[in-house]
C-alpha cells in the first residue's frame, strides 16, 4: 500500500474485537511516534501504554463516564495510550511565545499521527480521544499533576461489523490554493 492509500484507508475505529494487541506491534507504533519531527527537535512527549485489562477497564470507567460517556466505546479497545506533553526545549518555548503558536501541541499532533498511521499499516484500528476526564487519567496512571495529557488513543483490532464512519472532507479546492490565499 502506498502512503496515500494507507491514509485513505485509515478511519476512526469505535468498536474493537477482544483480540489482544501484540506488544511487538505496540512497540512499532511507539517507534513511529518516536521518530516524529518536532519544533527544535524538542520531542516533548511521553506515552503511557495501558494494556493491562484490569487497569484499562478502571481507566475507561473513570475517565470516560458521565459527561465523557460519548467515548465509552473505548472500553472495547484492548489498549489505551495516553500521550503526555513534556516540556519543550527553551528555544521552542520562546519561539512559540513570540509567534503565538503552541509548537508543543503541533508536536503532539504529529507524533500521535505517526503512531496512528503505523497502527493502520499493522492492521490495527485507532481513535483519537480528546474528550476525557484528564484528572482521572492522571490519578490512575500516576501522572504528576503539573503535566498535561492532551490526547488518548484507543487501539485494537477493528470490529468491522460495527463499521467505521465514512470519510467526510472538504474538497481540495476549498482547502488549498497555489500562490495566493
Ligand atoms: C484532536 C482530536 C480529538 C478527537 N477526539 C475524539 C473524541 O473524543 N471522540 C471520538 O470519538 N473521536 C475523536 N476524534 C476523531 C475525530 O472525530 C475523527 O478523526 C474525525 O471525525 C474524522 O473521521 P475519521 O478519523 O474517521 O477520518 C478526535 C480526533 C482528533 C484529531
PDB file of C-alpha atoms and ligand atoms in Angstrom:
ATOM      1  CA  UNK A   1       0.000   0.000   0.000  1.00  0.00           C
ATOM      2  CA  UNK A   2       1.326   3.472  -0.780  1.00  0.00           C
ATOM      3  CA  UNK A   3       1.271   6.077   1.963  1.00  0.00           C
ATOM      4  CA  UNK A   4      -1.659   7.864   0.315  1.00  0.00           C
ATOM      5  CA  UNK A   5      -3.607   4.586   0.086  1.00  0.00           C
ATOM      6  CA  UNK A   6      -2.892   3.939   3.766  1.00  0.00           C
ATOM      7  CA  UNK A   7      -4.065   7.442   4.672  1.00  0.00           C
ATOM      8  CA  UNK A   8      -7.237   6.943   2.632  1.00  0.00           C
ATOM      9  CA  UNK A   9      -7.869   3.616   4.331  1.00  0.00           C
ATOM     10  CA  UNK A  10      -7.479   4.924   7.906  1.00  0.00           C
ATOM     11  CA  UNK A  11     -10.689   5.879   9.636  1.00  0.00           C
ATOM     12  CA  UNK A  12     -11.556   6.335  13.275  1.00  0.00           C
ATOM     13  CA  UNK A  13     -12.497   2.977  14.768  1.00  0.00           C
ATOM     14  CA  UNK A  14     -15.067   2.986  17.541  1.00  0.00           C
ATOM     15  CA  UNK A  15     -15.588  -0.724  18.039  1.00  0.00           C
ATOM     16  CA  UNK A  16     -12.863  -3.308  18.650  1.00  0.00           C
ATOM     17  CA  UNK A  17     -12.641  -7.086  18.871  1.00  0.00           C
ATOM     18  CA  UNK A  18     -11.317  -8.537  22.125  1.00  0.00           C
ATOM     19  CA  UNK A  19      -8.183  -9.848  20.384  1.00  0.00           C
ATOM     20  CA  UNK A  20      -5.201  -8.577  22.393  1.00  0.00           C
ATOM     21  CA  UNK A  21      -2.662  -6.381  20.611  1.00  0.00           C
ATOM     22  CA  UNK A  22       0.808  -7.862  20.405  1.00  0.00           C
ATOM     23  CA  UNK A  23       3.437  -5.906  22.369  1.00  0.00           C
ATOM     24  CA  UNK A  24       5.687  -6.118  19.300  1.00  0.00           C
ATOM     25  CA  UNK A  25       3.126  -4.164  17.260  1.00  0.00           C
ATOM     26  CA  UNK A  26       2.667  -1.597  20.013  1.00  0.00           C
ATOM     27  CA  UNK A  27       6.442  -1.131  20.042  1.00  0.00           C
ATOM     28  CA  UNK A  28       6.392  -0.494  16.288  1.00  0.00           C
ATOM     29  CA  UNK A  29       3.732   2.192  16.747  1.00  0.00           C
ATOM     30  CA  UNK A  30       5.808   3.756  19.510  1.00  0.00           C
ATOM     31  CA  UNK A  31       8.895   3.664  17.290  1.00  0.00           C
ATOM     32  CA  UNK A  32       6.984   5.522  14.548  1.00  0.00           C
ATOM     33  CA  UNK A  33       5.874   8.068  17.161  1.00  0.00           C
ATOM     34  CA  UNK A  34       9.435   8.418  18.471  1.00  0.00           C
ATOM     35  CA  UNK A  35      10.717   9.353  15.025  1.00  0.00           C
ATOM     36  CA  UNK A  36       8.256  12.225  14.555  1.00  0.00           C
ATOM     37  CA  UNK A  37       9.628  15.698  13.881  1.00  0.00           C
ATOM     38  CA  UNK A  38       9.165  18.435  16.492  1.00  0.00           C
ATOM     39  CA  UNK A  39       9.992  22.108  16.954  1.00  0.00           C
ATOM     40  CA  UNK A  40      13.730  22.405  17.779  1.00  0.00           C
ATOM     41  CA  UNK A  41      13.700  18.612  17.977  1.00  0.00           C
ATOM     42  CA  UNK A  42      12.232  19.020  21.470  1.00  0.00           C
ATOM     43  CA  UNK A  43      10.383  15.690  21.369  1.00  0.00           C
ATOM     44  CA  UNK A  44       8.061  16.971  24.104  1.00  0.00           C
ATOM     45  CA  UNK A  45       6.096  13.792  24.603  1.00  0.00           C
ATOM     46  CA  UNK A  46       5.786  10.679  26.694  1.00  0.00           C
ATOM     47  CA  UNK A  47       3.432   7.752  26.099  1.00  0.00           C
ATOM     48  CA  UNK A  48       1.853   5.504  28.681  1.00  0.00           C
ATOM     49  CA  UNK A  49       0.511   2.311  27.141  1.00  0.00           C
ATOM     50  CA  UNK A  50      -2.269   0.697  29.137  1.00  0.00           C
ATOM     51  CA  UNK A  51      -2.689  -2.910  28.026  1.00  0.00           C
ATOM     52  CA  UNK A  52      -3.387  -4.480  31.402  1.00  0.00           C
ATOM     53  CA  UNK A  53      -7.054  -5.392  31.141  1.00  0.00           C
ATOM     54  CA  UNK A  54      -7.992  -4.580  34.726  1.00  0.00           C
ATOM     55  CA  UNK A  55      -6.210  -1.255  34.666  1.00  0.00           C
ATOM     56  CA  UNK A  56      -7.600  -0.385  31.242  1.00  0.00           C
ATOM     57  CA  UNK A  57     -11.151  -1.096  32.409  1.00  0.00           C
ATOM     58  CA  UNK A  58     -10.620   1.007  35.526  1.00  0.00           C
ATOM     59  CA  UNK A  59      -9.238   3.826  33.373  1.00  0.00           C
ATOM     60  CA  UNK A  60     -12.151   3.748  30.922  1.00  0.00           C
ATOM     61  CA  UNK A  61     -14.691   3.661  33.724  1.00  0.00           C
ATOM     62  CA  UNK A  62     -13.170   6.644  35.488  1.00  0.00           C
ATOM     63  CA  UNK A  63     -12.183   8.762  32.508  1.00  0.00           C
ATOM     64  CA  UNK A  64     -14.979   8.102  30.035  1.00  0.00           C
ATOM     65  CA  UNK A  65     -18.181   8.210  32.039  1.00  0.00           C
ATOM     66  CA  UNK A  66     -20.650  10.977  32.865  1.00  0.00           C
ATOM     67  CA  UNK A  67     -20.161  13.935  30.521  1.00  0.00           C
ATOM     68  CA  UNK A  68     -17.444  11.938  28.750  1.00  0.00           C
ATOM     69  CA  UNK A  69     -19.586   8.887  28.090  1.00  0.00           C
ATOM     70  CA  UNK A  70     -19.810   9.559  24.339  1.00  0.00           C
ATOM     71  CA  UNK A  71     -16.382   7.913  24.368  1.00  0.00           C
ATOM     72  CA  UNK A  72     -17.382   4.918  26.456  1.00  0.00           C
ATOM     73  CA  UNK A  73     -16.883   2.778  23.310  1.00  0.00           C
ATOM     74  CA  UNK A  74     -13.197   2.860  24.317  1.00  0.00           C
ATOM     75  CA  UNK A  75     -13.930   0.095  26.816  1.00  0.00           C
ATOM     76  CA  UNK A  76     -13.964  -2.301  23.855  1.00  0.00           C
ATOM     77  CA  UNK A  77     -10.381  -1.305  22.978  1.00  0.00           C
ATOM     78  CA  UNK A  78      -7.769  -3.653  24.445  1.00  0.00           C
ATOM     79  CA  UNK A  79      -5.234  -0.822  24.621  1.00  0.00           C
ATOM     80  CA  UNK A  80      -5.457   2.826  25.593  1.00  0.00           C
ATOM     81  CA  UNK A  81      -2.443   5.056  25.055  1.00  0.00           C
ATOM     82  CA  UNK A  82      -2.083   8.341  26.909  1.00  0.00           C
ATOM     83  CA  UNK A  83       0.047  10.982  25.187  1.00  0.00           C
ATOM     84  CA  UNK A  84       1.573  13.367  27.710  1.00  0.00           C
ATOM     85  CA  UNK A  85       3.075  16.736  26.813  1.00  0.00           C
ATOM     86  CA  UNK A  86       6.544  17.187  28.274  1.00  0.00           C
ATOM     87  CA  UNK A  87       8.429  20.484  28.474  1.00  0.00           C
ATOM     88  CA  UNK A  88       9.763  21.671  25.098  1.00  0.00           C
ATOM     89  CA  UNK A  89      13.284  22.993  24.662  1.00  0.00           C
ATOM     90  CA  UNK A  90      13.801  26.621  25.713  1.00  0.00           C
ATOM     91  CA  UNK A  91      14.143  27.841  22.113  1.00  0.00           C
ATOM     92  CA  UNK A  92      10.891  26.185  21.064  1.00  0.00           C
ATOM     93  CA  UNK A  93       9.069  27.750  24.021  1.00  0.00           C
ATOM     94  CA  UNK A  94      10.495  31.238  23.406  1.00  0.00           C
ATOM     95  CA  UNK A  95       9.895  30.958  19.656  1.00  0.00           C
ATOM     96  CA  UNK A  96       6.361  29.769  20.332  1.00  0.00           C
ATOM     97  CA  UNK A  97       5.712  32.727  22.644  1.00  0.00           C
ATOM     98  CA  UNK A  98       6.888  35.220  20.021  1.00  0.00           C
ATOM     99  CA  UNK A  99       4.879  33.542  17.301  1.00  0.00           C
ATOM    100  CA  UNK A 100       1.829  32.939  19.470  1.00  0.00           C
ATOM    101  CA  UNK A 101       1.967  29.311  18.373  1.00  0.00           C
ATOM    102  CA  UNK A 102       1.812  26.330  20.696  1.00  0.00           C
ATOM    103  CA  UNK A 103       4.503  24.278  18.991  1.00  0.00           C
ATOM    104  CA  UNK A 104       4.214  21.526  21.590  1.00  0.00           C
ATOM    105  CA  UNK A 105       0.627  20.902  20.533  1.00  0.00           C
ATOM    106  CA  UNK A 106       1.688  20.632  16.901  1.00  0.00           C
ATOM    107  CA  UNK A 107       4.412  18.225  18.037  1.00  0.00           C
ATOM    108  CA  UNK A 108       1.937  16.079  19.955  1.00  0.00           C
ATOM    109  CA  UNK A 109      -0.331  16.010  16.908  1.00  0.00           C
ATOM    110  CA  UNK A 110       2.455  14.883  14.617  1.00  0.00           C
ATOM    111  CA  UNK A 111       3.760  12.152  16.922  1.00  0.00           C
ATOM    112  CA  UNK A 112       0.264  10.800  17.550  1.00  0.00           C
ATOM    113  CA  UNK A 113      -0.468  10.711  13.825  1.00  0.00           C
ATOM    114  CA  UNK A 114       2.767   8.758  13.268  1.00  0.00           C
ATOM    115  CA  UNK A 115       1.525   6.303  15.891  1.00  0.00           C
ATOM    116  CA  UNK A 116      -1.884   6.040  14.296  1.00  0.00           C
ATOM    117  CA  UNK A 117      -0.594   5.543  10.748  1.00  0.00           C
ATOM    118  CA  UNK A 118       1.823   2.819  11.837  1.00  0.00           C
ATOM    119  CA  UNK A 119      -1.081   1.120  13.620  1.00  0.00           C
ATOM    120  CA  UNK A 120      -3.067   1.307  10.398  1.00  0.00           C
ATOM    121  CA  UNK A 121      -0.232  -0.326   8.486  1.00  0.00           C
ATOM    122  CA  UNK A 122      -0.186  -3.152  11.032  1.00  0.00           C
ATOM    123  CA  UNK A 123      -3.897  -3.835  10.544  1.00  0.00           C
ATOM    124  CA  UNK A 124      -4.867  -2.165  13.808  1.00  0.00           C
ATOM    125  CA  UNK A 125      -7.592   0.398  14.343  1.00  0.00           C
ATOM    126  CA  UNK A 126      -7.339   3.598  16.347  1.00  0.00           C
ATOM    127  CA  UNK A 127      -9.407   6.503  17.520  1.00  0.00           C
ATOM    128  CA  UNK A 128      -8.036   9.775  18.821  1.00  0.00           C
ATOM    129  CA  UNK A 129      -9.761  10.728  22.061  1.00  0.00           C
ATOM    130  CA  UNK A 130      -9.631  14.361  23.106  1.00  0.00           C
ATOM    131  CA  UNK A 131     -12.723  14.367  25.329  1.00  0.00           C
ATOM    132  CA  UNK A 132     -11.960  12.615  28.623  1.00  0.00           C
ATOM    133  CA  UNK A 133     -11.540  13.236  32.328  1.00  0.00           C
ATOM    134  CA  UNK A 134      -7.886  14.198  32.484  1.00  0.00           C
ATOM    135  CA  UNK A 135      -7.675  14.266  36.278  1.00  0.00           C
ATOM    136  CA  UNK A 136      -8.956  10.695  36.450  1.00  0.00           C
ATOM    137  CA  UNK A 137      -6.348   9.530  33.930  1.00  0.00           C
ATOM    138  CA  UNK A 138      -3.586  11.322  35.843  1.00  0.00           C
ATOM    139  CA  UNK A 139      -4.617   9.771  39.102  1.00  0.00           C
ATOM    140  CA  UNK A 140      -4.865   6.209  37.754  1.00  0.00           C
ATOM    141  CA  UNK A 141      -1.612   6.370  35.766  1.00  0.00           C
ATOM    142  CA  UNK A 142       0.394   8.262  38.404  1.00  0.00           C
ATOM    143  CA  UNK A 143       0.977  11.226  36.116  1.00  0.00           C
ATOM    144  CA  UNK A 144       2.179  14.289  38.048  1.00  0.00           C
ATOM    145  CA  UNK A 145      -0.482  16.982  38.439  1.00  0.00           C
ATOM    146  CA  UNK A 146       1.589  19.602  36.590  1.00  0.00           C
ATOM    147  CA  UNK A 147       1.675  17.516  33.384  1.00  0.00           C
ATOM    148  CA  UNK A 148      -0.826  17.801  30.549  1.00  0.00           C
ATOM    149  CA  UNK A 149      -2.475  14.828  28.892  1.00  0.00           C
ATOM    150  CA  UNK A 150      -3.849  16.206  25.657  1.00  0.00           C
ATOM    151  CA  UNK A 151      -4.834  13.015  23.894  1.00  0.00           C
ATOM    152  CA  UNK A 152      -5.673   9.372  24.422  1.00  0.00           C
ATOM    153  CA  UNK A 153      -5.513   6.867  21.594  1.00  0.00           C
ATOM    154  CA  UNK A 154      -7.793   3.840  21.616  1.00  0.00           C
ATOM    155  CA  UNK A 155      -6.026   0.933  19.912  1.00  0.00           C
ATOM    156  CA  UNK A 156      -7.079  -2.549  18.912  1.00  0.00           C
ATOM    157  CA  UNK A 157      -8.234  -4.820  16.134  1.00  0.00           C
ATOM    158  CA  UNK A 158     -11.219  -3.215  14.414  1.00  0.00           C
ATOM    159  CA  UNK A 159     -14.606  -4.784  14.775  1.00  0.00           C
ATOM    160  CA  UNK A 160     -15.622  -4.274  11.172  1.00  0.00           C
ATOM    161  CA  UNK A 161     -19.190  -5.306  11.914  1.00  0.00           C
ATOM    162  CA  UNK A 162     -19.559  -2.042  13.797  1.00  0.00           C
ATOM    163  CA  UNK A 163     -18.205  -0.349  10.646  1.00  0.00           C
ATOM    164  CA  UNK A 164     -16.126   2.823  10.601  1.00  0.00           C
ATOM    165  CA  UNK A 165     -17.690   6.124   9.640  1.00  0.00           C
ATOM    166  CA  UNK A 166     -17.310   7.430   6.094  1.00  0.00           C
ATOM    167  CA  UNK A 167     -14.615   9.971   5.356  1.00  0.00           C
ATOM    168  CA  UNK A 168     -16.225  13.354   5.079  1.00  0.00           C
ATOM    169  CA  UNK A 169     -13.808  16.027   3.998  1.00  0.00           C
ATOM    170  CA  UNK A 170     -13.863  19.418   2.340  1.00  0.00           C
ATOM    171  CA  UNK A 171     -12.896  19.351  -1.337  1.00  0.00           C
ATOM    172  CA  UNK A 172      -9.297  20.222  -2.232  1.00  0.00           C
ATOM    173  CA  UNK A 173     -10.211  23.471  -3.970  1.00  0.00           C
ATOM    174  CA  UNK A 174     -11.736  24.713  -0.708  1.00  0.00           C
ATOM    175  CA  UNK A 175      -8.718  23.977   1.480  1.00  0.00           C
ATOM    176  CA  UNK A 176      -5.746  24.637  -0.787  1.00  0.00           C
ATOM    177  CA  UNK A 177      -4.649  27.124  -3.389  1.00  0.00           C
ATOM    178  CA  UNK A 178      -1.491  27.907  -5.280  1.00  0.00           C
ATOM    179  CA  UNK A 179       0.402  31.154  -4.936  1.00  0.00           C
ATOM    180  CA  UNK A 180      -2.270  33.219  -3.135  1.00  0.00           C
ATOM    181  CA  UNK A 181      -4.877  32.892  -0.360  1.00  0.00           C
TER     182      UNK A 181
HETATM  183  C1  LIG B   1      -7.517  16.036  18.338  1.00  0.00           C
HETATM  184  C2  LIG B   1      -8.618  15.036  18.060  1.00  0.00           C
HETATM  185  C3  LIG B   1      -9.522  14.726  19.059  1.00  0.00           C
HETATM  186  C4  LIG B   1     -10.532  13.780  18.815  1.00  0.00           C
HETATM  187  N1  LIG B   1     -11.346  13.423  19.848  1.00  0.00           N
HETATM  188  C5  LIG B   1     -12.279  12.462  19.635  1.00  0.00           C
HETATM  189  C6  LIG B   1     -13.088  12.019  20.705  1.00  0.00           C
HETATM  190  O1  LIG B   1     -13.006  12.477  21.843  1.00  0.00           O
HETATM  191  N2  LIG B   1     -14.003  11.021  20.427  1.00  0.00           N
HETATM  192  C7  LIG B   1     -14.134  10.461  19.182  1.00  0.00           C
HETATM  193  O2  LIG B   1     -14.979   9.569  19.029  1.00  0.00           O
HETATM  194  N3  LIG B   1     -13.379  10.876  18.153  1.00  0.00           N
HETATM  195  C8  LIG B   1     -12.445  11.848  18.345  1.00  0.00           C
HETATM  196  N4  LIG B   1     -11.629  12.238  17.321  1.00  0.00           N
HETATM  197  C9  LIG B   1     -11.783  11.609  15.993  1.00  0.00           C
HETATM  198  C10 LIG B   1     -12.480  12.552  15.004  1.00  0.00           C
HETATM  199  O3  LIG B   1     -13.831  12.655  15.320  1.00  0.00           O
HETATM  200  C11 LIG B   1     -12.280  11.983  13.567  1.00  0.00           C
HETATM  201  O4  LIG B   1     -10.908  11.929  13.278  1.00  0.00           O
HETATM  202  C12 LIG B   1     -12.979  12.825  12.517  1.00  0.00           C
HETATM  203  O5  LIG B   1     -14.373  12.831  12.703  1.00  0.00           O
HETATM  204  C13 LIG B   1     -12.688  12.319  11.110  1.00  0.00           C
HETATM  205  O6  LIG B   1     -13.067  10.967  10.974  1.00  0.00           O
HETATM  206  P1  LIG B   1     -12.027   9.843  10.576  1.00  0.00           P
HETATM  207  O7  LIG B   1     -10.926   9.829  11.639  1.00  0.00           O
HETATM  208  O8  LIG B   1     -12.793   8.561  10.535  1.00  0.00           O
HETATM  209  O9  LIG B   1     -11.440  10.198   9.239  1.00  0.00           O
HETATM  210  C14 LIG B   1     -10.639  13.178  17.534  1.00  0.00           C
HETATM  211  C15 LIG B   1      -9.715  13.496  16.549  1.00  0.00           C
HETATM  212  C16 LIG B   1      -8.709  14.394  16.800  1.00  0.00           C
HETATM  213  C17 LIG B   1      -7.669  14.667  15.734  1.00  0.00           C
END
